[in-house]
CSV table of C-alpha atoms in Angstrom, one decimal:
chain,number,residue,atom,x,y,z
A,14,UNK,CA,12.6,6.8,-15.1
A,15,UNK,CA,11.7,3.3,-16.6
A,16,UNK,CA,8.2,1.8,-16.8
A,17,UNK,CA,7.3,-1.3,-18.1
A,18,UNK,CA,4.1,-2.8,-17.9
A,19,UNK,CA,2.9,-6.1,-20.1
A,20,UNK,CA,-0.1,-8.8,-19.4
A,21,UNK,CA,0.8,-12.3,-19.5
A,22,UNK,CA,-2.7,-13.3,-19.7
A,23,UNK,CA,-5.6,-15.4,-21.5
A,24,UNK,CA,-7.2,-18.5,-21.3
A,25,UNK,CA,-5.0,-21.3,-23.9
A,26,UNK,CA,-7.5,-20.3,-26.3
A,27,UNK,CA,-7.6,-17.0,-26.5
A,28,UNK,CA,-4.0,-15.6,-26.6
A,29,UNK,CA,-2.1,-12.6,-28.0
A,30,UNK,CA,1.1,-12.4,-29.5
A,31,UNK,CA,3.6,-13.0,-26.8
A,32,UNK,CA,0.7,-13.7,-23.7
A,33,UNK,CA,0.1,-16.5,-21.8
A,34,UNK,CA,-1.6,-17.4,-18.5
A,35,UNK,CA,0.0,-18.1,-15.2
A,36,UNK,CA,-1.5,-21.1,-13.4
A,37,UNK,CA,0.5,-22.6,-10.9
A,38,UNK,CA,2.9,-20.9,-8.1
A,39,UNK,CA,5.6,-22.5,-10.3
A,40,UNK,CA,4.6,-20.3,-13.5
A,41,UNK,CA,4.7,-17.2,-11.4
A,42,UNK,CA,7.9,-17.5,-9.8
A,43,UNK,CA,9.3,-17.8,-13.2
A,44,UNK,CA,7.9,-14.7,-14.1
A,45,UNK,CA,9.1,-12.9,-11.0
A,46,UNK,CA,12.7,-14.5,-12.1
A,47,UNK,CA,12.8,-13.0,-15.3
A,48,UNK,CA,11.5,-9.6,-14.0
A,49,UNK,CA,13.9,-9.1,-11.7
A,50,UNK,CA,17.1,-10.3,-14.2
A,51,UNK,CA,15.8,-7.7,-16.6
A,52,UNK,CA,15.8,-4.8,-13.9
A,53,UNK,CA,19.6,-5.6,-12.9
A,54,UNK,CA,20.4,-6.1,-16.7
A,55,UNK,CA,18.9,-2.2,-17.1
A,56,UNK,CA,21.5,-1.4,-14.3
A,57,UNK,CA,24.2,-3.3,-15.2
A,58,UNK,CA,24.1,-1.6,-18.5
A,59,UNK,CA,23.9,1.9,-16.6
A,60,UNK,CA,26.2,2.0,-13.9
A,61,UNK,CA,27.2,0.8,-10.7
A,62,UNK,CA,24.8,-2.0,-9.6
A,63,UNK,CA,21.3,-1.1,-7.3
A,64,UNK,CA,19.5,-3.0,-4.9
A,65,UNK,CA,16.5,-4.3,-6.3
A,66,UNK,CA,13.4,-3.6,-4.5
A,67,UNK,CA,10.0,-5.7,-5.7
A,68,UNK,CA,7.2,-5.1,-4.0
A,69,UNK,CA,3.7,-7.5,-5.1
A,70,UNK,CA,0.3,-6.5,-5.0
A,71,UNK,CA,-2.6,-8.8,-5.7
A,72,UNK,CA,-6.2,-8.3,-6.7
A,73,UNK,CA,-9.1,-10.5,-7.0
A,74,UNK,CA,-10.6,-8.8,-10.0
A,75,UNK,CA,-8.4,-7.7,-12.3
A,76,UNK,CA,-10.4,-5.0,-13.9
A,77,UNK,CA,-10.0,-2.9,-11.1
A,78,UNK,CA,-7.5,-0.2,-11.4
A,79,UNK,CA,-4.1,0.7,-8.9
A,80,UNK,CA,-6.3,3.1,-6.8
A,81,UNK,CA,-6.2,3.8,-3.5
A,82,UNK,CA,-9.3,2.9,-1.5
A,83,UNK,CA,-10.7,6.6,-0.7
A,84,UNK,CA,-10.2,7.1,-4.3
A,85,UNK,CA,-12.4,4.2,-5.6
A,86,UNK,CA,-15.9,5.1,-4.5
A,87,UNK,CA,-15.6,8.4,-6.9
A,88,UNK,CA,-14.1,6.7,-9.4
A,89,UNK,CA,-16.0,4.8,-12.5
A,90,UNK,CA,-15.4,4.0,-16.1
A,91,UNK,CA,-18.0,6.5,-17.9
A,92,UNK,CA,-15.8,9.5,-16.2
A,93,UNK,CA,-14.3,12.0,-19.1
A,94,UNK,CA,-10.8,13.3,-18.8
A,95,UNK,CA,-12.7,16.4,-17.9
A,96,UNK,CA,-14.4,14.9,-14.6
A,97,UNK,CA,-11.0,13.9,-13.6
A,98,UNK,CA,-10.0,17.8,-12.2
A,99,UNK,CA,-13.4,17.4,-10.2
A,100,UNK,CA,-12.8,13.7,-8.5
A,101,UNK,CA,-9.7,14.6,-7.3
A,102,UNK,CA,-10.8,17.5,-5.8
A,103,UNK,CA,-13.8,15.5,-4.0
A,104,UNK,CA,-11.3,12.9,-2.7
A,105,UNK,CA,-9.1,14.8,-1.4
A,106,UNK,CA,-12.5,16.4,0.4
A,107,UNK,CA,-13.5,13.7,1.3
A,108,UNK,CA,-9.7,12.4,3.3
A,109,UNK,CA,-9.9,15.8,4.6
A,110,UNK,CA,-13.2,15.0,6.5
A,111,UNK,CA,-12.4,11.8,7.7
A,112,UNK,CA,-8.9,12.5,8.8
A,113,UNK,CA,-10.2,15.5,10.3
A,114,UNK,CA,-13.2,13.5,11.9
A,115,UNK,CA,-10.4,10.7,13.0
A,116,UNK,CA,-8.2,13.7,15.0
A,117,UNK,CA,-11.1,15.2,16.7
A,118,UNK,CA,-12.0,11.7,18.4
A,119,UNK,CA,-8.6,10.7,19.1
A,120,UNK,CA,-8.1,14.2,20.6
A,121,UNK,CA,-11.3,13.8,22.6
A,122,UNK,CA,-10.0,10.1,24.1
A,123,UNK,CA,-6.8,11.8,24.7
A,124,UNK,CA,-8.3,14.7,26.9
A,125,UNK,CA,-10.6,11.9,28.3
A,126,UNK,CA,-7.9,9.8,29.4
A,127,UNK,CA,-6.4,12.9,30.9
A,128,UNK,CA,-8.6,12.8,33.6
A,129,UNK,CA,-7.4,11.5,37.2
A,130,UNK,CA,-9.6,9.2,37.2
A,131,UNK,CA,-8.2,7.6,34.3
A,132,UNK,CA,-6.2,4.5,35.0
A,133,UNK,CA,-4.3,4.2,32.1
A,134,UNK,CA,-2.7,6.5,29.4
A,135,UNK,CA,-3.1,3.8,26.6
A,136,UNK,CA,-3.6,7.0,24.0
A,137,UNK,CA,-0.2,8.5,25.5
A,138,UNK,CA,2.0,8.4,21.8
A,139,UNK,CA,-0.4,10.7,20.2
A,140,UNK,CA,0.7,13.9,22.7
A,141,UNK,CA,3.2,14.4,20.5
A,142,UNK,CA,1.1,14.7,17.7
A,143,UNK,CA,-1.8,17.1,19.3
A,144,UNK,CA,1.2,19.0,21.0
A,145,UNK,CA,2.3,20.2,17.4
A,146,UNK,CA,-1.4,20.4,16.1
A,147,UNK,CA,-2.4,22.9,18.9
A,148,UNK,CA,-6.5,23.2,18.9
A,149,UNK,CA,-6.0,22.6,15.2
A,150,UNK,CA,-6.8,20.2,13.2
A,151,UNK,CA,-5.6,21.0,9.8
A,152,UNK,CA,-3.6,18.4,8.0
A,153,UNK,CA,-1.0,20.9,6.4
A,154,UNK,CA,0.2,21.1,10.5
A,155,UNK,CA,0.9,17.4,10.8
A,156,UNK,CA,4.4,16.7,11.2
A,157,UNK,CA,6.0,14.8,8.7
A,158,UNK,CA,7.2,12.0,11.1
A,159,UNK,CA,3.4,11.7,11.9
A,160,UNK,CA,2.2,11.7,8.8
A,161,UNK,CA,2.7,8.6,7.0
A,162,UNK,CA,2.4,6.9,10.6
A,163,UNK,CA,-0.6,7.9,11.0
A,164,UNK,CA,-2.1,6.7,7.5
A,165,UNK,CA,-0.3,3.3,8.2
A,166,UNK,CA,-2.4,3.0,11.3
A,167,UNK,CA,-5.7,3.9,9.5
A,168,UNK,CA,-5.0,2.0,6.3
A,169,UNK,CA,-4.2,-0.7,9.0
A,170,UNK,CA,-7.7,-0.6,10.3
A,171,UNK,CA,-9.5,-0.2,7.3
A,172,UNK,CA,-10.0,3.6,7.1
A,173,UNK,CA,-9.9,4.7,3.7
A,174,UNK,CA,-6.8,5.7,2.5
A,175,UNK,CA,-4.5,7.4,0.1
A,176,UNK,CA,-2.0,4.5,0.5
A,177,UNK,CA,-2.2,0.9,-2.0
A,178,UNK,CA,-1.0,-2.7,0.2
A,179,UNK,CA,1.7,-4.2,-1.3
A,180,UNK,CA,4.0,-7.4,-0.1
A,181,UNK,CA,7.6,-7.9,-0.3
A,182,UNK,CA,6.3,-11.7,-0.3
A,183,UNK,CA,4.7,-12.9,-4.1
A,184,UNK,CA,3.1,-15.7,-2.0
A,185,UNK,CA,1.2,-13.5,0.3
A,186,UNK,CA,0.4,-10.6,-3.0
A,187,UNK,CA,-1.0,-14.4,-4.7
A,188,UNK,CA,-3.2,-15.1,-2.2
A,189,UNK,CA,-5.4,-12.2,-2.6
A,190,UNK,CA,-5.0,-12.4,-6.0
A,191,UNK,CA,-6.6,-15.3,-5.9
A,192,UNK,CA,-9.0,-15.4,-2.8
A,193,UNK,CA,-12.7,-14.1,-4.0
A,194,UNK,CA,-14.0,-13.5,-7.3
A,195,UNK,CA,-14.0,-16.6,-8.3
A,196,UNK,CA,-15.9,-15.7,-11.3
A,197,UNK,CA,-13.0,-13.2,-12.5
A,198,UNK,CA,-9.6,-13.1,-13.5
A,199,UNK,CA,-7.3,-11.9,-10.7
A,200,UNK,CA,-4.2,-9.7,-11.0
A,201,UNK,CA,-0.7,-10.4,-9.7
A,202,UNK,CA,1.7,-7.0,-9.8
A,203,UNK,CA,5.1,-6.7,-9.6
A,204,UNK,CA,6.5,-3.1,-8.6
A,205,UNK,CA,10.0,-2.7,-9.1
A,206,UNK,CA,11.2,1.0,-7.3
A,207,UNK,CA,15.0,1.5,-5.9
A,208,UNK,CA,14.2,2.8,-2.7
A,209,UNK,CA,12.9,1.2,-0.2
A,210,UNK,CA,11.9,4.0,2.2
A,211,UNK,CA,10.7,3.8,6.2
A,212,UNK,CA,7.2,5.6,7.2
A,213,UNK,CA,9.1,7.4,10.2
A,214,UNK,CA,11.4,8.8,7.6
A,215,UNK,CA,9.6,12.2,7.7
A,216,UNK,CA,8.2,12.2,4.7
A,217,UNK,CA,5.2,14.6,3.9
A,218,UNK,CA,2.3,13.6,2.1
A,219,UNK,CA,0.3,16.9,3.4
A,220,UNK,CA,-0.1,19.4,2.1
A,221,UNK,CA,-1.9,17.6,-1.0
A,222,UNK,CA,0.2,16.9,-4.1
A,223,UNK,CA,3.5,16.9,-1.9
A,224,UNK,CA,4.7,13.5,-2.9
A,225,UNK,CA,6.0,14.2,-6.4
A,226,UNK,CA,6.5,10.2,-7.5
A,227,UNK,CA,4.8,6.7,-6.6
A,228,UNK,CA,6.6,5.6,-3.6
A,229,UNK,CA,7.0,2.8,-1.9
A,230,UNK,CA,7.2,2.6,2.3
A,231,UNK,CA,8.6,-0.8,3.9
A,232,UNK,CA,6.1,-0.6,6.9
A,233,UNK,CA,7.0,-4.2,8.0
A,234,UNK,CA,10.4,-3.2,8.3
A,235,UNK,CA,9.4,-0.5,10.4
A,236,UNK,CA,7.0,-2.3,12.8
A,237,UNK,CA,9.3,-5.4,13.7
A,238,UNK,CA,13.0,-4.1,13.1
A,239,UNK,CA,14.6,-0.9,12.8
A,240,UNK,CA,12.5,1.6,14.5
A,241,UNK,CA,10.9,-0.3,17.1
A,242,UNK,CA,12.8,1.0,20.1
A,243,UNK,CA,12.1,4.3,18.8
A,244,UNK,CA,8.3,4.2,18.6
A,245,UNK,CA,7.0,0.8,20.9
A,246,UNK,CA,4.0,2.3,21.8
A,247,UNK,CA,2.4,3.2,18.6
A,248,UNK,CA,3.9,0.0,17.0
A,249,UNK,CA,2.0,-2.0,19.5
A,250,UNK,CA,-1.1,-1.6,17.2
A,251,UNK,CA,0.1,-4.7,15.4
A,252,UNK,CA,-0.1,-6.7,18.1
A,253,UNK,CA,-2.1,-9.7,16.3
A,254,UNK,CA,1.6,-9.5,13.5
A,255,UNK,CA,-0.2,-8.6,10.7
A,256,UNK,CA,2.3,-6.0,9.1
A,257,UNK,CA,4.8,-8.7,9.5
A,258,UNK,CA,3.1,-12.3,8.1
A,259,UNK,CA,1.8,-10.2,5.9
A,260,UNK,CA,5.6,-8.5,4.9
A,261,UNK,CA,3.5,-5.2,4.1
A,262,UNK,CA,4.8,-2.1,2.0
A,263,UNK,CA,2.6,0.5,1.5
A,264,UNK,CA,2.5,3.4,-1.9
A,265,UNK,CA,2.0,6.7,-1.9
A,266,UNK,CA,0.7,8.4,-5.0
A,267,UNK,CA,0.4,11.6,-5.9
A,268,UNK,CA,-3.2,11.6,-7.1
A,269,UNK,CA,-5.4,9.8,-5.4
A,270,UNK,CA,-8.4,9.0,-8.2
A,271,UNK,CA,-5.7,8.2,-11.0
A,272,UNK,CA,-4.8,5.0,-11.1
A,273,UNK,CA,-1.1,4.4,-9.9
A,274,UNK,CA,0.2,2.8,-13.5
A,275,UNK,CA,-1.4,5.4,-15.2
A,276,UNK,CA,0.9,8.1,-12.9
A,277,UNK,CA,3.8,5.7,-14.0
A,278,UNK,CA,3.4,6.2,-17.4
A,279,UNK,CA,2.9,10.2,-17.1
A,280,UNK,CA,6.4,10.2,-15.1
A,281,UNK,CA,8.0,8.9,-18.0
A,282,UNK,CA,7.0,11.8,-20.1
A,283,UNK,CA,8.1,14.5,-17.4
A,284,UNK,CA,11.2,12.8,-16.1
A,285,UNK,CA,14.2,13.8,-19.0
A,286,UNK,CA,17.0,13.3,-16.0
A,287,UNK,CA,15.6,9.7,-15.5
A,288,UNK,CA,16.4,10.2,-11.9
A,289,UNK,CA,14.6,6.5,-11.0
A,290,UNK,CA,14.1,3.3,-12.3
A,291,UNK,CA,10.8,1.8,-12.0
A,292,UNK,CA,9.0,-1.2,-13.6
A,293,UNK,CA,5.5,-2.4,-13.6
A,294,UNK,CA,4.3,-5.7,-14.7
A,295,UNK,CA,1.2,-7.4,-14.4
A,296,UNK,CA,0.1,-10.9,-14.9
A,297,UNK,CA,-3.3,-12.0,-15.3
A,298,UNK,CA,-4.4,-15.3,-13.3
A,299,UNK,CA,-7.5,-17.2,-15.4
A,300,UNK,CA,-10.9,-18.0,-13.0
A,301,UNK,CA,-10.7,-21.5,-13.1
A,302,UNK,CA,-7.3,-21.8,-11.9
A,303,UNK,CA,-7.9,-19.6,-8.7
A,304,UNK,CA,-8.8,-22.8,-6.6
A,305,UNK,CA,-5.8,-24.3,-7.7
A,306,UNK,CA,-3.4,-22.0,-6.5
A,307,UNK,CA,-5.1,-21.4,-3.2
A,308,UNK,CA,-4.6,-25.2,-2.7
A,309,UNK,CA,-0.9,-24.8,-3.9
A,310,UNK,CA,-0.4,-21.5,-1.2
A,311,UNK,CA,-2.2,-23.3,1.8
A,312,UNK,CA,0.5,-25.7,1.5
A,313,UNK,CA,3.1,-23.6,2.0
A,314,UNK,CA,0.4,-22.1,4.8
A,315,UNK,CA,-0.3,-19.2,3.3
A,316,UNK,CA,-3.9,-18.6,4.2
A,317,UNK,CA,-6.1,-16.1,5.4
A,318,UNK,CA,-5.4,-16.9,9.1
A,319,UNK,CA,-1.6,-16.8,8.8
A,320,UNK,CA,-1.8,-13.5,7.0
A,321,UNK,CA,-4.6,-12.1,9.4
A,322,UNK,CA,-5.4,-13.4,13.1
A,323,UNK,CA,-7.0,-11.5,15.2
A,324,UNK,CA,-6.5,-7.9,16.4
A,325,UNK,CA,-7.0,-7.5,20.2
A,326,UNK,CA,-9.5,-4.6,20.4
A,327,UNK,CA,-8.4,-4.4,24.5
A,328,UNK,CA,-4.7,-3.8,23.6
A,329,UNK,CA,-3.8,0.0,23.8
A,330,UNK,CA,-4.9,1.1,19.8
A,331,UNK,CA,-7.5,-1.2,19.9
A,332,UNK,CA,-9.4,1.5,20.7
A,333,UNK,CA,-7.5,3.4,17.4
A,334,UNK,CA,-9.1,1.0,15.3
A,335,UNK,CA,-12.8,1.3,16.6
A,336,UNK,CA,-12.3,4.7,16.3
A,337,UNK,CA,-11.4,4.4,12.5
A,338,UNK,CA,-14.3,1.9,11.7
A,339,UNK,CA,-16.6,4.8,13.5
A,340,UNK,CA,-15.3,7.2,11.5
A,341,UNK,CA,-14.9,5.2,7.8
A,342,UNK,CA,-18.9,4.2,8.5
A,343,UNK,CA,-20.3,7.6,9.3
A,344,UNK,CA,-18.2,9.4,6.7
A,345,UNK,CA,-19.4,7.1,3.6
């Protein structure tokens, strides 16, 4: 396994060796040239030739960290290497109670919507999942089919999550990037992995620690294409096309209060077969320049209502996602 992670960053006044700002749409697209002609020069010098996979992540303020949203809360920058056994432990509490809180009502409309005088069976996917939970609700018995599913759905409605947004579109990882903060430098990542995995593969994130590697799902894919026939009903939770304006991929990390290039590095260290290739590189966008590039992306119409619109809280998982902001505000 291959990291690499450098900063093009600075203002023109305040530059490192080899650093340097990206300003425009232009300068960025130029970086994301010459990151992926380095990754097919590694495998060109190894071997038959991969597919390259990039995935883009943006973030208004780029001293935040790659962690996951259930993570952040518990996370600050006065915790010691010996806090960090303890705030995994509390996340991973803490997605334990919410997930558990989330099945509980979704079992509870389910039996609701049981009842003859029910006139629709809008929570009908989900029988599959209850039918392998039993009266449970214990992750461990998820099945793995569910399992990532079922996090797309609540990172999809805001629920705090174990799973990081990424784009398979730089445009779209730019704008958030660069929308808010204006005060602060905003981050552009680029996330080179060779797979490029489905959610309804099966893979199992539960029990806890599971998921061995960062990886990286192509949930857009699965929403719109491939697996649509296979799962319509559960799929019609994007109904406003958010997955797909907004090209989403979503990673999985093994720790949850680590940040995700931090778990890159480590994998380095533990990985003597190099059995993977992955890159990370971040470039650094300067304050003043946000506005600038916002003009630049609404041009191409990248703006927050072509990336968002509006979910339709009377479609069928409408009521999925009230449930999840029930659940995300009463278990903060």
């Amino acid at each position: 396994m291959s990291v690499h992670h450098t900063e093009r960053t600075g203002t023109r006044g305040d530059l490192g060796e080899g650093e340097y700002p990206v300003c425009s749409l232009s300068e960025i697209q130029k970086a994301v040239v010459a990151f992926k002609q380095e990754v097919r020069q590694w495998y060109e010098q190894r071997g038959p030739r991969q597919s390259v996979f990039v995935y883009f992540r943006g973030q208004a303020d780029a001293d935040n960290h790659l962690i996951p949203s259930i993570g952040r809360p518990l996370c600050s920058t006065s915790a010691s290497v010996a806090d960090e056994d303890g705030l995994e432990d509390s996340a991973v509490a803490y997605e334990k109670s919410l997930l558990e809180n989330l099945l509980a009502g979704l079992r509870s409309l389910c039996d609701q919507q049981r009842q003859p005088a029910s006139l629709s069976r809008s929570t009908a996917p989900f029988d599959d999942l209850f039918a392998a939970l039993g009266s449970s609700n214990d992750l461990n018995r998820i099945p793995g089919k569910w399992q990532l599913p079922l996090l797309a759905l609540c990172q999809h409605y805001e629920l705090p999550t174990r799973l990081l947004d990424w784009s398979e579109s730089v445009d779209v990882a730019t704008y958030f990037a660069v929308a808010g903060e204006e005060t602060k430098r905003g981050a552009l990542y680029i996330f080179h992995d060779r797979t490029g995995a489905s959610v309804f593969g099966g893979a199992r994130v539960f029990p806890v620690g599971t998921m061995r590697h960062v990886r990286p799902f192509r949930v857009w894919k699965d929403t719109h294409q491939k697996y649509r026939d296979r799962w319509p009903d559960i799929l019609e939770f994007d109904d406003a096309g958010r997955m797909a304006a907004q090209k989403a991929v979503l990673t999985v990390q093994r720790c949850i209060t680590k940040p995700m290039e931090e778990q890159l590095e480590e994998a380095i260290e533990n990985d003597r077969h190099n059995w993977t290739h992955q890159r990370l590189q971040r470039l650094l966008i300067p304050a003043d320049r946000k506005r600038h590039i916002q003009d630049e992306l609404a041009q191409k119409h990248i703006t927050r209502e072509t990336l968002y619109g509006d979910v339709n809280v009377t479609r069928p998982l409408g009521m999925f996602g009230e449930l999840c902001r029930r659940v995300g505000t009463g278990g903060r």
